[in-house]
Amino acid sequence: MGQKINPYGFRLGITTDWKAKWFAEKKQYRTYLHEDLAIREYIKKELPHGMISRVEIERTRDRVRVDIHTARPGIVIGRRGAEVEHLKQQIQKMTGTSEVRVDALEVQQPGLEAQLLSQAIAEQIAGRISFRRAMRRAVQDAMRAGALGVKVQCSGRLAGAEMARREAYREGRVPLTTLRADVDYGFFESKTKYGRIGCKVWIYKGEILPQREEERIRKAAQERVRRRARRRPAAEEGAPEAQATAEVVEETQDNGSTPAVESPPTNQAPKE
């Protein structure tokens, strides 16, 4: 199959979710699509050093919400929220929507974000650092952060050579054709004096398996046992009738039915 398909789009709807969430009619679809592209391009152009991992856009009938996932939320927010307010005003002009919300969400593990690693490699190459050193450092950072496999590739006029070539470093395993594999992909271009160099990063984080019905039933049974164990000491302190009543109520809540409760036996002798 080759390496010609985007790992994110290959798993879209299976293990990955959409980055834009909205519904549009036939005529509105093209408008919304071009607006989303313009919003993402403007944010990346306005915040080139913001270390933005991804931009998620959610639309309703009269509201637009933009979530910016970044490793440097302070740069995105700005001083006293000035940068966020500026972005909000520009997005209002682009979309023509009065209600716009922009949130800056911090990335907890930047070393496991492929987009951030590719951008870091590109910035180091633009800063005249050896591309081999930058690639090896990115691989080490990802493996140190907990990745199961990393693949880094740079292509173009590497080190200012006359002929373009491609070099890659790999560590661990990166199953690109496995749909249940959680593979993060990032791409960034380094603008140098001798041309552009493309940097690609694949990070394998593990497998995403669907939750099985048997596992769900087992966890529910364990939770019921824990609830009964917590209630048993309180019932033992009281009368035996209170314990029996607590067990009957518990069975009623678990099964959704109302079992019959027998009356307690009496010590009176039968009448002759």
CSV table of C-alpha atoms in Angstrom, one decimal:
chain,number,residue,atom,x,y,z
A,1,MET,CA,0.0,0.0,0.0
A,2,GLY,CA,3.0,2.3,0.5
A,3,GLN,CA,3.2,5.4,2.6
A,4,LYS,CA,0.7,7.6,0.7
A,5,ILE,CA,-2.2,7.7,3.1
A,6,ASN,CA,-2.6,10.0,6.2
A,7,PRO,CA,-2.7,7.9,9.4
A,8,TYR,CA,-5.3,10.3,10.8
A,9,GLY,CA,-7.7,10.0,7.9
A,10,PHE,CA,-7.1,6.3,7.6
A,11,ARG,CA,-8.5,5.8,11.1
A,12,LEU,CA,-11.1,8.5,11.1
A,13,GLY,CA,-14.3,7.3,12.7
A,14,ILE,CA,-12.6,4.2,14.1
A,15,THR,CA,-10.1,5.3,16.6
A,16,THR,CA,-9.8,9.0,15.8
A,17,ASP,CA,-12.5,11.7,16.0
A,18,TRP,CA,-13.3,14.6,13.7
A,19,LYS,CA,-11.4,17.9,14.3
A,20,ALA,CA,-14.4,19.9,13.0
A,21,LYS,CA,-17.9,19.1,14.4
A,22,TRP,CA,-20.9,20.7,12.6
A,23,PHE,CA,-23.7,19.9,10.2
A,24,ALA,CA,-24.4,21.9,7.0
A,25,GLU,CA,-26.7,21.7,4.0
A,26,LYS,CA,-25.3,21.3,0.5
A,27,LYS,CA,-24.8,25.1,-0.1
A,28,GLN,CA,-23.4,25.7,3.4
A,29,TYR,CA,-20.9,22.9,3.4
A,30,ARG,CA,-18.4,24.7,1.1
A,31,THR,CA,-18.7,27.9,3.0
A,32,TYR,CA,-18.1,26.2,6.4
A,33,LEU,CA,-15.2,24.2,5.0
A,34,HIS,CA,-13.3,27.2,3.6
A,35,GLU,CA,-14.0,29.2,6.9
A,36,ASP,CA,-12.5,26.4,8.9
A,37,LEU,CA,-9.4,26.3,6.7
A,38,ALA,CA,-9.1,30.1,7.0
A,39,ILE,CA,-9.4,30.0,10.8
A,40,ARG,CA,-6.7,27.4,11.2
A,41,GLU,CA,-4.3,29.1,8.8
A,42,TYR,CA,-4.8,32.5,10.5
A,43,ILE,CA,-4.2,31.0,14.0
A,44,LYS,CA,-1.0,29.3,12.8
A,45,LYS,CA,0.2,32.5,11.1
A,46,GLU,CA,-0.7,34.7,14.1
A,47,LEU,CA,1.0,32.4,16.6
A,48,PRO,CA,4.0,30.9,14.9
A,49,HIS,CA,5.8,30.1,18.2
A,50,GLY,CA,2.7,29.0,20.1
A,51,MET,CA,3.5,25.3,19.7
A,52,ILE,CA,-0.1,24.5,18.5
A,53,SER,CA,-0.8,20.8,18.3
A,54,ARG,CA,-4.3,21.0,16.8
A,55,VAL,CA,-7.3,23.3,16.4
A,56,GLU,CA,-10.8,21.9,16.9
A,57,ILE,CA,-13.8,23.8,15.7
A,58,GLU,CA,-17.4,23.2,16.8
A,59,ARG,CA,-20.4,25.0,15.3
A,60,THR,CA,-24.0,25.3,16.1
A,61,ARG,CA,-26.7,27.5,14.5
A,62,ASP,CA,-25.5,30.8,16.0
A,63,ARG,CA,-22.3,29.9,17.9
A,64,VAL,CA,-18.7,29.0,17.0
A,65,ARG,CA,-16.3,27.4,19.4
A,66,VAL,CA,-12.6,27.1,18.7
A,67,ASP,CA,-10.4,24.9,21.0
A,68,ILE,CA,-6.6,25.5,20.6
A,69,HIS,CA,-4.5,22.7,21.9
A,70,THR,CA,-1.1,24.1,22.7
A,71,ALA,CA,2.0,23.4,24.8
A,72,ARG,CA,2.4,27.1,25.5
A,73,PRO,CA,-1.0,28.4,26.6
A,74,GLY,CA,0.5,31.6,28.0
A,75,ILE,CA,1.5,32.7,24.5
A,76,VAL,CA,-2.0,31.9,23.1
A,77,ILE,CA,-3.8,33.7,25.9
A,78,GLY,CA,-1.6,36.7,25.9
A,79,ARG,CA,-1.3,39.4,28.5
A,80,ARG,CA,-4.6,39.6,30.4
A,81,GLY,CA,-6.3,37.7,27.6
A,82,ALA,CA,-5.5,40.3,24.9
A,83,GLU,CA,-4.4,37.7,22.3
A,84,VAL,CA,-7.5,35.5,22.8
A,85,GLU,CA,-9.7,38.6,22.5
A,86,HIS,CA,-8.0,39.6,19.2
A,87,LEU,CA,-8.5,36.1,17.8
A,88,LYS,CA,-12.1,36.2,18.8
A,89,GLN,CA,-12.7,39.4,16.9
A,90,GLN,CA,-11.0,38.2,13.8
A,91,ILE,CA,-13.0,34.9,13.8
A,92,GLN,CA,-16.2,36.9,14.2
A,93,LYS,CA,-15.3,38.8,11.0
A,94,MET,CA,-14.4,35.6,9.2
A,95,THR,CA,-17.6,33.7,10.1
A,96,GLY,CA,-20.1,36.6,10.5
A,97,THR,CA,-21.1,35.1,13.9
A,98,SER,CA,-21.7,37.3,16.9
A,99,GLU,CA,-21.1,34.6,19.5
A,100,VAL,CA,-17.5,33.1,19.3
A,101,ARG,CA,-15.6,31.3,22.0
A,102,VAL,CA,-11.9,30.7,21.9
A,103,ASP,CA,-10.3,28.4,24.5
A,104,ALA,CA,-6.6,27.6,25.0
A,105,LEU,CA,-6.1,24.0,26.2
A,106,GLU,CA,-2.8,22.9,27.5
A,107,VAL,CA,-1.2,19.7,26.1
A,108,GLN,CA,-0.2,17.5,29.1
A,109,GLN,CA,2.5,15.5,27.3
A,110,PRO,CA,4.2,17.6,24.5
A,111,GLY,CA,6.7,14.7,23.9
A,112,LEU,CA,3.8,12.5,22.6
A,113,GLU,CA,2.4,15.0,20.1
A,114,ALA,CA,3.7,14.3,16.6
A,115,GLN,CA,2.8,17.8,15.3
A,116,LEU,CA,4.8,19.5,18.1
A,117,LEU,CA,7.8,17.2,17.5
A,118,SER,CA,7.8,17.9,13.7
A,119,GLN,CA,7.6,21.6,14.4
A,120,ALA,CA,10.5,21.4,16.8
A,121,ILE,CA,12.6,19.6,14.2
A,122,ALA,CA,11.8,22.1,11.5
A,123,GLU,CA,12.7,25.0,13.8
A,124,GLN,CA,16.0,23.5,14.7
A,125,ILE,CA,16.8,22.9,11.0
A,126,ALA,CA,15.9,26.5,10.3
A,127,GLY,CA,18.3,27.5,13.1
A,128,ARG,CA,21.2,25.8,11.3
A,129,ILE,CA,21.3,22.8,13.6
A,130,SER,CA,22.3,19.4,12.1
A,131,PHE,CA,19.1,17.7,10.9
A,132,ARG,CA,20.5,14.3,12.1
A,133,ARG,CA,21.0,15.7,15.6
A,134,ALA,CA,17.5,17.2,15.6
A,135,MET,CA,15.9,13.9,14.4
A,136,ARG,CA,17.7,11.8,17.0
A,137,ARG,CA,16.7,14.2,19.7
A,138,ALA,CA,13.0,14.0,18.7
A,139,VAL,CA,13.1,10.2,18.8
A,140,GLN,CA,14.7,10.2,22.2
A,141,ASP,CA,12.2,12.7,23.6
A,142,ALA,CA,9.2,10.7,22.3
A,143,MET,CA,10.5,7.3,23.7
A,144,ARG,CA,11.3,9.0,27.0
A,145,ALA,CA,7.8,10.3,27.2
A,146,GLY,CA,6.3,6.8,26.9
A,147,ALA,CA,5.9,6.1,23.2
A,148,LEU,CA,6.0,2.5,22.0
A,149,GLY,CA,7.5,3.5,18.6
A,150,VAL,CA,8.6,6.5,16.7
A,151,LYS,CA,9.4,7.2,13.1
A,152,VAL,CA,10.9,10.5,11.9
A,153,GLN,CA,11.5,11.5,8.3
A,154,CYS,CA,13.0,14.6,6.7
A,155,SER,CA,13.1,15.2,2.9
A,156,GLY,CA,14.5,18.0,0.8
A,157,ARG,CA,17.9,19.6,0.3
A,158,LEU,CA,19.3,18.3,3.5
A,159,ALA,CA,22.4,20.2,4.7
A,160,GLY,CA,22.2,22.4,1.6
A,161,ALA,CA,23.0,19.6,-0.8
A,162,GLU,CA,22.4,20.1,-4.5
A,163,MET,CA,20.3,17.0,-4.9
A,164,ALA,CA,17.3,16.5,-2.6
A,165,ARG,CA,17.1,13.3,-0.7
A,166,ARG,CA,15.2,11.6,2.2
A,167,GLU,CA,16.5,10.3,5.5
A,168,ALA,CA,14.6,8.7,8.3
A,169,TYR,CA,15.2,7.4,11.9
A,170,ARG,CA,13.1,4.8,13.5
A,171,GLU,CA,12.9,3.2,17.0
A,172,GLY,CA,10.3,0.7,18.3
A,173,ARG,CA,7.4,-0.4,16.1
A,174,VAL,CA,5.0,1.7,14.2
A,175,PRO,CA,2.1,-0.4,12.7
A,176,LEU,CA,0.7,1.9,10.1
A,177,THR,CA,-1.7,-0.6,8.6
A,178,THR,CA,-3.4,-1.6,11.9
A,179,LEU,CA,-6.6,0.2,12.4
A,180,ARG,CA,-6.8,-0.2,16.1
A,181,ALA,CA,-3.3,1.2,16.6
A,182,ASP,CA,-3.1,4.7,18.1
A,183,VAL,CA,-0.7,6.4,15.6
A,184,ASP,CA,-0.3,10.1,15.8
A,185,TYR,CA,1.0,11.9,12.7
A,186,GLY,CA,2.5,15.4,12.3
A,187,PHE,CA,3.9,17.4,9.4
A,188,PHE,CA,5.7,20.7,9.3
A,189,GLU,CA,7.9,22.5,6.7
A,190,SER,CA,11.2,24.2,7.6
A,191,LYS,CA,11.8,27.3,5.5
A,192,THR,CA,15.5,27.6,4.8
A,193,LYS,CA,17.6,29.7,2.4
A,194,TYR,CA,18.2,26.7,0.2
A,195,GLY,CA,14.6,25.6,0.0
A,196,ARG,CA,11.9,24.0,2.1
A,197,ILE,CA,12.5,20.8,4.1
A,198,GLY,CA,9.5,18.6,5.1
A,199,CYS,CA,9.5,17.0,8.5
A,200,LYS,CA,7.2,14.1,9.2
A,201,VAL,CA,6.7,12.3,12.6
A,202,TRP,CA,4.8,9.1,13.4
A,203,ILE,CA,4.3,8.2,17.1
A,204,TYR,CA,2.8,4.8,18.1
A,205,LYS,CA,1.1,5.0,21.5
A,206,GLY,CA,-0.5,1.6,21.8
A,207,GLU,CA,-3.7,-0.1,20.7
A,208,ILE,CA,-7.3,1.1,21.2
A,209,LEU,CA,-9.6,-1.9,21.8
A,210,PRO,CA,-13.4,-1.6,22.1
A,211,GLN,CA,-14.9,-2.4,25.5
A,212,ARG,CA,-16.4,-5.8,25.4
A,213,GLU,CA,-19.8,-6.7,26.8
A,214,GLU,CA,-18.4,-9.4,29.1
A,215,GLU,CA,-15.9,-6.9,30.6
A,216,ARG,CA,-18.7,-4.4,31.2
A,217,ILE,CA,-20.9,-7.1,32.9
A,218,ARG,CA,-17.9,-8.2,35.1
A,219,LYS,CA,-17.2,-4.7,36.2
A,220,ALA,CA,-20.9,-4.1,37.1
A,221,ALA,CA,-20.9,-7.3,39.1
A,222,GLN,CA,-17.8,-6.2,41.0
A,223,GLU,CA,-19.4,-2.9,41.7
A,224,ARG,CA,-22.5,-4.6,43.2
A,225,VAL,CA,-20.3,-6.8,45.4
A,226,ARG,CA,-18.4,-3.7,46.7
A,227,ARG,CA,-21.7,-1.9,47.5
A,228,ARG,CA,-23.0,-4.8,49.4
A,229,ALA,CA,-19.7,-5.1,51.3
A,230,ARG,CA,-19.9,-1.4,52.3
A,231,ARG,CA,-23.5,-1.8,53.5
A,232,ARG,CA,-23.0,-5.1,55.4
A,233,PRO,CA,-21.2,-3.6,58.5
A,234,ALA,CA,-24.0,-1.1,59.0
A,235,ALA,CA,-26.6,-3.8,58.7
A,236,GLU,CA,-24.8,-6.1,61.2
A,237,GLU,CA,-25.0,-3.5,63.9
A,238,GLY,CA,-28.7,-3.3,63.7
A,239,ALA,CA,-31.4,-6.0,64.0
A,240,PRO,CA,-31.5,-9.1,61.7
A,241,GLU,CA,-34.7,-7.7,60.2
A,242,ALA,CA,-32.8,-4.5,59.1
A,243,GLN,CA,-30.2,-6.7,57.4
A,244,ALA,CA,-32.8,-8.7,55.5
A,245,THR,CA,-34.5,-5.5,54.4
A,246,ALA,CA,-31.2,-4.0,53.2
A,247,GLU,CA,-30.5,-7.1,51.1
A,248,VAL,CA,-34.0,-7.1,49.6
A,249,VAL,CA,-33.6,-3.4,48.6
A,250,GLU,CA,-30.2,-4.1,47.1
A,251,GLU,CA,-31.6,-6.9,45.0
A,252,THR,CA,-34.5,-4.7,43.9
A,253,GLN,CA,-32.2,-2.0,42.7
A,254,ASP,CA,-29.9,-4.4,40.8
A,255,ASN,CA,-32.7,-6.5,39.1
A,256,GLY,CA,-35.2,-3.8,38.6
A,257,SER,CA,-38.0,-6.0,40.0
A,258,THR,CA,-39.9,-6.1,43.2
A,259,PRO,CA,-39.4,-9.5,45.0
A,260,ALA,CA,-41.9,-10.8,47.5
A,261,VAL,CA,-40.9,-10.2,51.2
A,262,GLU,CA,-41.9,-13.0,53.6
A,263,SER,CA,-43.3,-11.9,57.0
A,264,PRO,CA,-41.0,-12.8,60.0
A,265,PRO,CA,-42.0,-16.0,61.8
A,266,THR,CA,-43.8,-15.7,65.2
A,267,ASN,CA,-43.2,-17.7,68.4
A,268,GLN,CA,-46.9,-18.0,69.3
A,269,ALA,CA,-48.3,-21.5,69.6
A,270,PRO,CA,-51.1,-22.6,67.3
A,271,LYS,CA,-54.5,-22.4,68.6
A,272,GLU,CA,-56.3,-25.7,69.2
